mmCIF file of C-alpha atoms in Angstrom:
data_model
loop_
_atom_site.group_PDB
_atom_site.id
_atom_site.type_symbol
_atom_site.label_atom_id
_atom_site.label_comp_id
_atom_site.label_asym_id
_atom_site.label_seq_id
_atom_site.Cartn_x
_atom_site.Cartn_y
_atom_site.Cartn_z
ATOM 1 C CA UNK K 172 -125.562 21.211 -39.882
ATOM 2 C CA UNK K 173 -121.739 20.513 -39.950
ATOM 3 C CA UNK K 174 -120.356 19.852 -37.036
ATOM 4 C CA UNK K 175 -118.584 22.946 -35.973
ATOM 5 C CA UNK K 176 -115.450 20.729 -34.783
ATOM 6 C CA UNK K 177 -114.935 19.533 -37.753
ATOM 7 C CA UNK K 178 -111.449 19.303 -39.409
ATOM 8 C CA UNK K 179 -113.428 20.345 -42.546
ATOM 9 C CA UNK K 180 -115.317 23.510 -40.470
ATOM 10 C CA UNK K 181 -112.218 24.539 -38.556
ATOM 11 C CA UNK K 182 -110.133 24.552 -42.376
ATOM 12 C CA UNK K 183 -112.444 26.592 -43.385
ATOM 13 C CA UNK K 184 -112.645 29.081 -40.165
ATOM 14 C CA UNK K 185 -109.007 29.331 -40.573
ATOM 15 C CA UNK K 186 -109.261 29.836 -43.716
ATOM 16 C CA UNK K 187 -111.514 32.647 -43.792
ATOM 17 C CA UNK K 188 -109.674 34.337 -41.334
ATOM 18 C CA UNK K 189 -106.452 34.216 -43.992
ATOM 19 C CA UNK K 190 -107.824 35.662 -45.850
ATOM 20 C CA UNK K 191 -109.831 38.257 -43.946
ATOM 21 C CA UNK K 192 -106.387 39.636 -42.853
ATOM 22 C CA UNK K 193 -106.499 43.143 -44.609
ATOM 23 C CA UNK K 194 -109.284 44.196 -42.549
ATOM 24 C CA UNK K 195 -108.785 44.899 -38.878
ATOM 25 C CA UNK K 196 -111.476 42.667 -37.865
ATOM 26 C CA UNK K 197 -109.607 39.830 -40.014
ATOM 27 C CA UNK K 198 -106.167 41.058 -38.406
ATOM 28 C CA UNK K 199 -107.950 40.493 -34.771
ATOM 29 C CA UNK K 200 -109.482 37.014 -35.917
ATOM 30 C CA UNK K 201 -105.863 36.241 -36.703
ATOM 31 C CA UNK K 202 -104.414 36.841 -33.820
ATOM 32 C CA UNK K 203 -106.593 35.466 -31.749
ATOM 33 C CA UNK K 204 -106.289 32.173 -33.620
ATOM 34 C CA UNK K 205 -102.197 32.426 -33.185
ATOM 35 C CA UNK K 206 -103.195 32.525 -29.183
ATOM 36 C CA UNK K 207 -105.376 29.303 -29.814
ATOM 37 C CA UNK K 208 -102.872 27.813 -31.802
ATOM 38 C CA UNK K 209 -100.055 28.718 -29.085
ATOM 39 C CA UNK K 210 -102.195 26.803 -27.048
ATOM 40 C CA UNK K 211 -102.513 23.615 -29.268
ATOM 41 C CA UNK K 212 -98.516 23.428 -29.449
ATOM 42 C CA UNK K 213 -98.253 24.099 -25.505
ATOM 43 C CA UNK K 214 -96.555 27.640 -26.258
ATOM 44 C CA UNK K 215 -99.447 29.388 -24.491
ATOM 45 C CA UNK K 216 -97.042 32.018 -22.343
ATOM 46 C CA UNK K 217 -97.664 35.416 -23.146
ATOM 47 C CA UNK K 218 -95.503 36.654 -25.285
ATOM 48 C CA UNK K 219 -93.962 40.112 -24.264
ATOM 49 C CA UNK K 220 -92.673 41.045 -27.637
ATOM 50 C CA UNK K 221 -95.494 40.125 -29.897
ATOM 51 C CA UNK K 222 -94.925 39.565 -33.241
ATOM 52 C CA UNK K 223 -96.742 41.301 -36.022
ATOM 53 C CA UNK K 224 -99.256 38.779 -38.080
ATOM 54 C CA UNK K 225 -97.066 37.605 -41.000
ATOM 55 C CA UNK K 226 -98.691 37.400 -44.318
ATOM 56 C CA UNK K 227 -100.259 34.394 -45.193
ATOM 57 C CA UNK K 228 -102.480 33.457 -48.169
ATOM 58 C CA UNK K 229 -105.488 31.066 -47.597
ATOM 59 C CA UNK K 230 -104.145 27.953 -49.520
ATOM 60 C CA UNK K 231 -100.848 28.336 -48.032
ATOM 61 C CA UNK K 232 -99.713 24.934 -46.669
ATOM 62 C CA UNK K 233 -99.189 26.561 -43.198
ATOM 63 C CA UNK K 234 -103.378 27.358 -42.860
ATOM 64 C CA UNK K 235 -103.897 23.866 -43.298
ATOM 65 C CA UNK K 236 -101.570 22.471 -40.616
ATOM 66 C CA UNK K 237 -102.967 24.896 -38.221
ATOM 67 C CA UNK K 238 -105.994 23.811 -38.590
ATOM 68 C CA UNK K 239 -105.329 20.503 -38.181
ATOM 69 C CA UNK K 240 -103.015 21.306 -35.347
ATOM 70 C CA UNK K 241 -106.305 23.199 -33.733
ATOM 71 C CA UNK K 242 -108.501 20.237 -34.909
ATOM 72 C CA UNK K 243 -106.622 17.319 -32.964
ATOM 73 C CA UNK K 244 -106.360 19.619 -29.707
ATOM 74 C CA UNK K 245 -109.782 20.158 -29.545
ATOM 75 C CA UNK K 246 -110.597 16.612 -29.708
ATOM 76 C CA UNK K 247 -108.125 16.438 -26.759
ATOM 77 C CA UNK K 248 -109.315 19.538 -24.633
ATOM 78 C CA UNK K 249 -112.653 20.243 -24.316
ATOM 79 C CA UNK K 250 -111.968 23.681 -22.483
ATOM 80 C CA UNK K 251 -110.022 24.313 -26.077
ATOM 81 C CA UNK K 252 -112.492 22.787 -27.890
ATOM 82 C CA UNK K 253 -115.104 25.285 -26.195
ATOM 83 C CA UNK K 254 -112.753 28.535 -27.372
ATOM 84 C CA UNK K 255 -112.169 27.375 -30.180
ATOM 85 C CA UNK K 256 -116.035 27.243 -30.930
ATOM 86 C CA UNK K 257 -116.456 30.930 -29.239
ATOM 87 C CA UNK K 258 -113.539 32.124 -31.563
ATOM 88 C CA UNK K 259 -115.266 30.529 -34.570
ATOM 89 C CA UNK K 260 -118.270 32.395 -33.637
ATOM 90 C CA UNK K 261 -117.060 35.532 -32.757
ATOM 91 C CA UNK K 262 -114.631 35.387 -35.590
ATOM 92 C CA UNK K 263 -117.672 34.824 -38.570
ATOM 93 C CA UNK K 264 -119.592 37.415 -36.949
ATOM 94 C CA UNK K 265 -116.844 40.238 -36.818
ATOM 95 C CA UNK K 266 -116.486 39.464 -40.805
ATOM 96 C CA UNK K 267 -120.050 39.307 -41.255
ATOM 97 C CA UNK K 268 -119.931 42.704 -39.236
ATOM 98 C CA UNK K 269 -116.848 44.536 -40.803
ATOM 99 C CA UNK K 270 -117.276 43.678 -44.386
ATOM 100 C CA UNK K 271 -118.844 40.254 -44.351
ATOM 101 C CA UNK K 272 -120.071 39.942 -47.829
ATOM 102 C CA UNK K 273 -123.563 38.984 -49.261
ATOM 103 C CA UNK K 274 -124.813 39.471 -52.756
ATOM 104 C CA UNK K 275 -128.106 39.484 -54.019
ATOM 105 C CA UNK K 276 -128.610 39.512 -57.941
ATOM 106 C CA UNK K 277 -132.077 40.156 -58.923
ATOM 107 C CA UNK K 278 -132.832 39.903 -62.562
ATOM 108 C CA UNK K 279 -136.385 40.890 -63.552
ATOM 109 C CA UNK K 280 -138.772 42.401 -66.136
ATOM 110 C CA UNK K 281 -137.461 41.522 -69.987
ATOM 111 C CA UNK K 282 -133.937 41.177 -68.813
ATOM 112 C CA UNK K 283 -132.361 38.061 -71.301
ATOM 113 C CA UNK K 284 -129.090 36.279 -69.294
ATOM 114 C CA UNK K 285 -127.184 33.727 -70.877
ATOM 115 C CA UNK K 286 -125.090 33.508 -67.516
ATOM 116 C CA UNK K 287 -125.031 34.752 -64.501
ATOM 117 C CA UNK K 288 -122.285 34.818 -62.119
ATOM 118 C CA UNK K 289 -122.601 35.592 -58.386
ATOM 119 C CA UNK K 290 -119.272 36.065 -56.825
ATOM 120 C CA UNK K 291 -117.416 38.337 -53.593
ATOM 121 C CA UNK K 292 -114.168 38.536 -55.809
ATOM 122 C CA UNK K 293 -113.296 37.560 -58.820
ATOM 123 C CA UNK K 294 -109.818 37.822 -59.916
ATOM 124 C CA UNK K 295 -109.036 38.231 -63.671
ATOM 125 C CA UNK K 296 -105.900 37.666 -65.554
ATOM 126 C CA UNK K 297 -106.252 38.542 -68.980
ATOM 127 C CA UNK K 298 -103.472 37.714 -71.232
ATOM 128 C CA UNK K 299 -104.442 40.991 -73.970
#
């Protein structure tokens, strides 16, 4: 089991929750991971004028330095470290509730596959 405080396991919370961002459980997610990382960088006030969530892409440089921003507190803090595990839990469950996906290929009877790709998204640019 990874460690769930890992830097590797908290990139890849973080990640996930990028890019869950065009669902309203991903859009939730993300803002309650702005509040944690508020809290990393000591701007925990509440903020009367909230900002909307920007739009950020999963490999954008900024994910990663959050999470490592997120990462180092919670080696510091272990009141952080504890909502930070209760946001990475309640943040992979709302996905896994509000569009979470799993696929299943079955391939039976006289069915002949050369390949067989199992994928959420794929992305295709085709150049015809």
């Amino acid at each position: 089991m990874v460690d769930p405080l890992s830097l590797a396991a908290i990139t890849a919370a973080v990640t996930a929750a990028a890019g869950a961002l065009g669902s309203e459980a991903g859009t939730r997610s993300w803002a309650a991971l702005t509040r944690l990382g508020r809290r990393a960088l000591g701007r925990a006030a509440a903020d009367p004028d909230p900002q909307p969530v920007p739009a950020v892409r999963p490999d954008d440089p900024e994910v990663q330095q959050l999470a490592a921003v997120i990462y180092a507190r919670a080696l510091q803090d272990a009141a952080f470290a504890a909502d930070l595990r209760t946001w990475m839990r309640e943040s992979e469950e709302a996905r896994g509730a509000a569009g979470g996906v799993t696929v299943h290929n079955v391939v039976q009877g006289n069915a002949r596959v050369r390949n067989l790709i199992q994928a959420n998204e794929v992305t295709w640019h085709s150049t015809r």
